[in-house]
Short mmCIF file of C-alpha atoms in Angstrom, two decimals:
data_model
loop_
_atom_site.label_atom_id
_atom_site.label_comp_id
_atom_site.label_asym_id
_atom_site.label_seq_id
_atom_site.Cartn_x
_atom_site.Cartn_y
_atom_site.Cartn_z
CA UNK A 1 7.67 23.39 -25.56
CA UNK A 2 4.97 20.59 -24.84
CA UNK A 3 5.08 17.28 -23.68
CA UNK A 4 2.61 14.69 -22.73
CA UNK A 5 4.48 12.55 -19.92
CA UNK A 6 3.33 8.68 -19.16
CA UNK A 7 4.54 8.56 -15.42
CA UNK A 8 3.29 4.97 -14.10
CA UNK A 9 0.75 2.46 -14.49
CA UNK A 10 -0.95 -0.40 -13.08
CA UNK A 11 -2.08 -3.43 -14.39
CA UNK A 12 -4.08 -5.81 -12.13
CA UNK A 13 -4.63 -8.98 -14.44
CA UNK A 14 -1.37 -9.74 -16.79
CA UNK A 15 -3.31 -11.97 -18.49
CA UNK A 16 -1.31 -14.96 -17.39
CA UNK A 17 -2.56 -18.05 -15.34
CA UNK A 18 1.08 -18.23 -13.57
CA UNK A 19 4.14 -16.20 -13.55
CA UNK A 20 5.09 -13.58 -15.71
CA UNK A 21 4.32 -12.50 -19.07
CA UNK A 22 5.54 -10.22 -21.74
CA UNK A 23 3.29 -6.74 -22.33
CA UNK A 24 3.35 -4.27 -25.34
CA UNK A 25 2.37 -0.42 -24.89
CA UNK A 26 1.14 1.18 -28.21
CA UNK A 27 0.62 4.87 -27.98
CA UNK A 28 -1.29 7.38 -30.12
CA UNK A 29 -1.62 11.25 -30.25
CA UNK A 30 -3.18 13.42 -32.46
CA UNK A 31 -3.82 17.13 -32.09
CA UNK A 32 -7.80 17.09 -32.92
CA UNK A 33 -7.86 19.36 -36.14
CA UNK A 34 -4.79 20.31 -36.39
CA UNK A 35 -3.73 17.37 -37.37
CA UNK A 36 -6.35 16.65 -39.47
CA UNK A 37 -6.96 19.24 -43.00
CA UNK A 38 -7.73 16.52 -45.01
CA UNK A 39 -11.31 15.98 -42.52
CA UNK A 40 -12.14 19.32 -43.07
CA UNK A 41 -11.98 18.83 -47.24
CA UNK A 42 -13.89 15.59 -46.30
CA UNK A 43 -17.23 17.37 -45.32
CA UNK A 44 -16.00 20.27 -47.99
CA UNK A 45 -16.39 18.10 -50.82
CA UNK A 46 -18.95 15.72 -52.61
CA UNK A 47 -16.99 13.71 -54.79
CA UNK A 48 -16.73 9.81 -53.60
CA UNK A 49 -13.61 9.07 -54.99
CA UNK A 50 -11.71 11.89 -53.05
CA UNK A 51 -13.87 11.38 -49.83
CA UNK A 52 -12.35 7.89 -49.70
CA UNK A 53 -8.52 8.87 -50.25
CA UNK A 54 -9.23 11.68 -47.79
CA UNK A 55 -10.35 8.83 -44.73
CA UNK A 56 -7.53 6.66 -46.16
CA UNK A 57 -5.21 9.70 -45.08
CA UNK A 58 -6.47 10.16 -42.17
CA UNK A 59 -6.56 6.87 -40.73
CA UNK A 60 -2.27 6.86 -41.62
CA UNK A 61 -2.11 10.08 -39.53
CA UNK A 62 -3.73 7.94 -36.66
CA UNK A 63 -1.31 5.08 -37.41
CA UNK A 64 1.87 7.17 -37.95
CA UNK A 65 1.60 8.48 -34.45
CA UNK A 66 1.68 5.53 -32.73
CA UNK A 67 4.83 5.61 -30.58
CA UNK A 68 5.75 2.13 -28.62
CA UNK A 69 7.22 2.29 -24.99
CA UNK A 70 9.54 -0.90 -24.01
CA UNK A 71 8.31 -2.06 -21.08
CA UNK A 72 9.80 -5.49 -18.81
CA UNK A 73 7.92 -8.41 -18.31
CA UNK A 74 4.61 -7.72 -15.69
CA UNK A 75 3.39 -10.03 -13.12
CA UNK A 76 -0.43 -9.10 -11.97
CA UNK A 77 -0.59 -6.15 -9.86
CA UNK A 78 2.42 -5.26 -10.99
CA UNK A 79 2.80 -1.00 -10.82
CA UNK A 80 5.50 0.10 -13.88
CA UNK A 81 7.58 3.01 -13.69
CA UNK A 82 9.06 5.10 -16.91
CA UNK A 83 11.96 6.18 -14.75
CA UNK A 84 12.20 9.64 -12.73
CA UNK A 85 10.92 12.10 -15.62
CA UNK A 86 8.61 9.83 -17.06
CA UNK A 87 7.93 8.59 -20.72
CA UNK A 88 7.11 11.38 -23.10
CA UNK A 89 4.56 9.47 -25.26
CA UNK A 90 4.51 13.29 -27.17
CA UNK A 91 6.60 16.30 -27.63
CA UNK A 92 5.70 19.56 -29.47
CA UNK A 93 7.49 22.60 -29.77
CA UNK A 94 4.35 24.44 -29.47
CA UNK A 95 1.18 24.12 -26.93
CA UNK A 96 -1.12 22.33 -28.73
CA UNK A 97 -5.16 23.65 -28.60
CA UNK A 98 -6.40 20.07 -28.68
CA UNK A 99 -4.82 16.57 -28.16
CA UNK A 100 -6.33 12.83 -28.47
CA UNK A 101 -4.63 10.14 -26.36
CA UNK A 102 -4.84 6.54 -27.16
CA UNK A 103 -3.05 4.25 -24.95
CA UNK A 104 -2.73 0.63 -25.05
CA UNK A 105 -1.61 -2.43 -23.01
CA UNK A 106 -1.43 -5.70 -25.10
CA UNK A 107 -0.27 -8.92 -23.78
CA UNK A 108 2.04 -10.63 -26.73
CA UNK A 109 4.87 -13.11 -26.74
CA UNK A 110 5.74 -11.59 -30.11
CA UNK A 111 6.70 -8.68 -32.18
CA UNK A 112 3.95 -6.57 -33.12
CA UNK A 113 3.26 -5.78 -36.43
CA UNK A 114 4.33 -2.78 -37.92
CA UNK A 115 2.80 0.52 -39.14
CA UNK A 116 2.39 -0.37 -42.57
CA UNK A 117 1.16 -3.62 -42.00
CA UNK A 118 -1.36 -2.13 -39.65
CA UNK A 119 -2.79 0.21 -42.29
CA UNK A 120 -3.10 -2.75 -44.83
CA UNK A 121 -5.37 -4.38 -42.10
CA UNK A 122 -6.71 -1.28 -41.40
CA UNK A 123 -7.92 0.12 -44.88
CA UNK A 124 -9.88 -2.60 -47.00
CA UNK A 125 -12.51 -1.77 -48.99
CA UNK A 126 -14.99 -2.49 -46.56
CA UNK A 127 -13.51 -0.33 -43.71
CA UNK A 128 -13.45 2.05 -45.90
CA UNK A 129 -16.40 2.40 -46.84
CA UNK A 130 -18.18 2.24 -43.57
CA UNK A 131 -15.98 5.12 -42.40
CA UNK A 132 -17.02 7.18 -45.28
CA UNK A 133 -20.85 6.62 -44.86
CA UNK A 134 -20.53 7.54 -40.76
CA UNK A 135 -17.67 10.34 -41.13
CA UNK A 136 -20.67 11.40 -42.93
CA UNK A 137 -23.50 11.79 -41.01
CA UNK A 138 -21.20 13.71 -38.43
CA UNK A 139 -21.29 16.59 -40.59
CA UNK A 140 -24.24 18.18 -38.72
CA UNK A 141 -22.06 17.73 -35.36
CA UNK A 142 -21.31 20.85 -33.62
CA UNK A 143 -17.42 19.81 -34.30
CA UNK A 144 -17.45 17.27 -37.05
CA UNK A 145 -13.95 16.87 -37.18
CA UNK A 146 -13.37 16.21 -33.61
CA UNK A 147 -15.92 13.70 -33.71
CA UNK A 148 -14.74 11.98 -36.92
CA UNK A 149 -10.73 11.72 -35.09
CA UNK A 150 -12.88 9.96 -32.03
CA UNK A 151 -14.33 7.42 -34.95
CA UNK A 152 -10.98 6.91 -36.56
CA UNK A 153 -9.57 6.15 -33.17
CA UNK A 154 -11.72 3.55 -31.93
CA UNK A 155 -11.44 1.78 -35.48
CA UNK A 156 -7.43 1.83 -34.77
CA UNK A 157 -8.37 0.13 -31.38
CA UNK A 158 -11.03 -2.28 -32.95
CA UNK A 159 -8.36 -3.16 -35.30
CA UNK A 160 -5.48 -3.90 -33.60
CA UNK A 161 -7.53 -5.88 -31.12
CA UNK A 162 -8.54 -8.22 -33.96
CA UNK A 163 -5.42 -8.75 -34.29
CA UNK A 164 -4.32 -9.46 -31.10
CA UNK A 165 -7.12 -11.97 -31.34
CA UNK A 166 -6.06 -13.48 -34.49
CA UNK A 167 -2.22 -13.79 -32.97
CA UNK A 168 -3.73 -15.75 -29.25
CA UNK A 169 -2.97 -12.26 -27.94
CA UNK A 170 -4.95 -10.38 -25.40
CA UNK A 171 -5.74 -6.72 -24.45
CA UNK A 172 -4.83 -6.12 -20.61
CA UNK A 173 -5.50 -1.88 -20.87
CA UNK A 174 -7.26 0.95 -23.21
CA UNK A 175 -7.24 4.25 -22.20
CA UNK A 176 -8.88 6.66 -24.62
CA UNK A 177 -9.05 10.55 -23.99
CA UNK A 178 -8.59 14.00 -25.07
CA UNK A 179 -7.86 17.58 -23.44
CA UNK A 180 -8.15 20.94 -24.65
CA UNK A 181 -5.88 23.68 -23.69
CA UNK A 182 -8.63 25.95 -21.95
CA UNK A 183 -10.43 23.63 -19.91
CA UNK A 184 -7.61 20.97 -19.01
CA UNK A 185 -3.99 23.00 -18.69
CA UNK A 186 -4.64 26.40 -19.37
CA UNK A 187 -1.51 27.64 -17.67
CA UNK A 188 0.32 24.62 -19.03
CA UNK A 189 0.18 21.99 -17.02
CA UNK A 190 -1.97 19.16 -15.85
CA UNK A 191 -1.00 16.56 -13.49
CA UNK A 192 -2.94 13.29 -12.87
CA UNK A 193 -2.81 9.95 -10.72
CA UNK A 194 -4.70 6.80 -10.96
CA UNK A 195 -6.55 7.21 -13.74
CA UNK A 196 -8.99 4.08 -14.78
CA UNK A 197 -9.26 2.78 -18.33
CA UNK A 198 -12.22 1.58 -19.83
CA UNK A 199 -11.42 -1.93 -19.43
CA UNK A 200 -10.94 -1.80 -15.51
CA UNK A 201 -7.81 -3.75 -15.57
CA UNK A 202 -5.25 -0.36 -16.16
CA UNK A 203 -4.45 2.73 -14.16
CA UNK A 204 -2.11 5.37 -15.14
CA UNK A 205 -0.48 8.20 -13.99
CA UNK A 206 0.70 11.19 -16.32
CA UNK A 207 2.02 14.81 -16.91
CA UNK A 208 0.74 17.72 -19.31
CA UNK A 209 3.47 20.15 -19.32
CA UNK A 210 3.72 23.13 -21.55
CA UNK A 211 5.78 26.62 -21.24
#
C-alpha cells in the first residue's frame, strides 16, 4: 500500500480585509508516466489529428485526479489540521516509481466548478493547440513525458486561476512538486514539515508512506 498524507498547513493571508473567510483545497496527483501512455503515442506519432485527442486525454487524466479536501472557514495565520492521521490526498495499492503533486488553496464564497466544466474551460481550440506545438518541442528532453505532465499541470493551475479571477475569487496557496521512489522514499517513507509554496502565503506539512 501507498499513500500520500496532507498533515497541516498554514496560511498567512486569508485573503480577507476582516474576519473570516471561506477556503477551497483542490488536489492533484498523477504518477509521471504511468499515468500517462497516451504521451508516449504523442511523440510516437505524426499525425495532427491524433496528437490533439492524445493532449485532450491527457489533460482529463490531470483533471480526473483532482480530489477536494473540506476544510472550515480560515482566519489569517490560521494553521489547519486534517485530524490525527492526516488527509490522504492519494492512495495506491502499489508504490508508485514517480508521483506529481498539485496542491491548491483558493479563497471562494462559492461552489467550485466541477470536473467537467473544468475541462470545457480547459480544452478550447486554442489551448489546444498551444499544448500540441510545446508538448512538441519537448521531444528532445531527456524525459519528454515527465516534462510534458509538468506543462499540463501548470496549464490546470493557469486555468483554474482564471477562473477564480473571473468568479472575484483569489488564490491564497500553490504548491507544485514531484518525488521519485529512489531519491525521495526509497524505503517507503518520507516525512516533511513546513514546506513553502511558490506563492509565499502557504506551508504544509505531509507524509509519504509506502510498505
Amino acid at each position: 500500500m501507498f499513500y500520500l498524507r496532507l498533515n497541516k498547513l498554514r496560511i498567512y493571508s486569508n485573503g480577507s480585509l476582516l474576519g473570516m473567510t471561506e477556503v477551497q483545497l483542490m488536489s492533484f496527483v498523477t504518477l509521471g508516466e504511468a499515468d500517462f501512455p497516451m504521451l508516449n503515442e504523442f511523440f510516437r506519432t505524426s499525425d495532427a489529428a491524433q496528437k490533439r485527442e492524445l493532449v485532450s486525454q491527457a489533460v482529463a487524466r490531470v483533471v480526473s485526479s483532482r480530489v477536494m479536501p473540506q476544510i472550515q472557514r480560515v482566519k489569517d495565520h490560521q494553521i489547519i489540521y486534517f485530524g490525527d492521521t492526516g488527509y490522504n490526498v492519494f492512495v495506491s495499492d502499489t508504490i508508485p516509481e514517480s508521483i506529481n503533486w498539485m496542491l491548491m488553496a483558493i479563497k471562494s464564497n462559492q461552489e467550485l466548478v466541477d470536473n467537467a466544466t473544468l475541462l470545457s474551460q480547459i480544452l478550447t481550440g486554442k489551448n489546444i493547440s498551444t499544448l500540441v506545438s510545446t508538448i512538441g518541442m519537448l521531444s528532445s528532453a531527456s524525459s519528454p513525458v515527465t516534462s510534458a505532465v509538468s506543462t499540463l499541470t501548470t496549464l490546470v493551475a493557469e486555468s483554474i486561476l482564471k477562473l477564480c479571477a473571473n468568479s472575484k475569487d483569489r488564490q491564497l496557496g500553490l504548491l507544485l512538486t514531484s518525488f521519485t521512489r529512489q531519491e525521495h522514499y526509497p524505503f517507503g517513507k518520507r516525512d516533511s514539515q513546513n514546506v513553502p509554496d511558490a506563492t509565499g502565503n502557504m506551508k504544509v506539512d505531509y507524509t509519504i508512506f509506502g510498505f
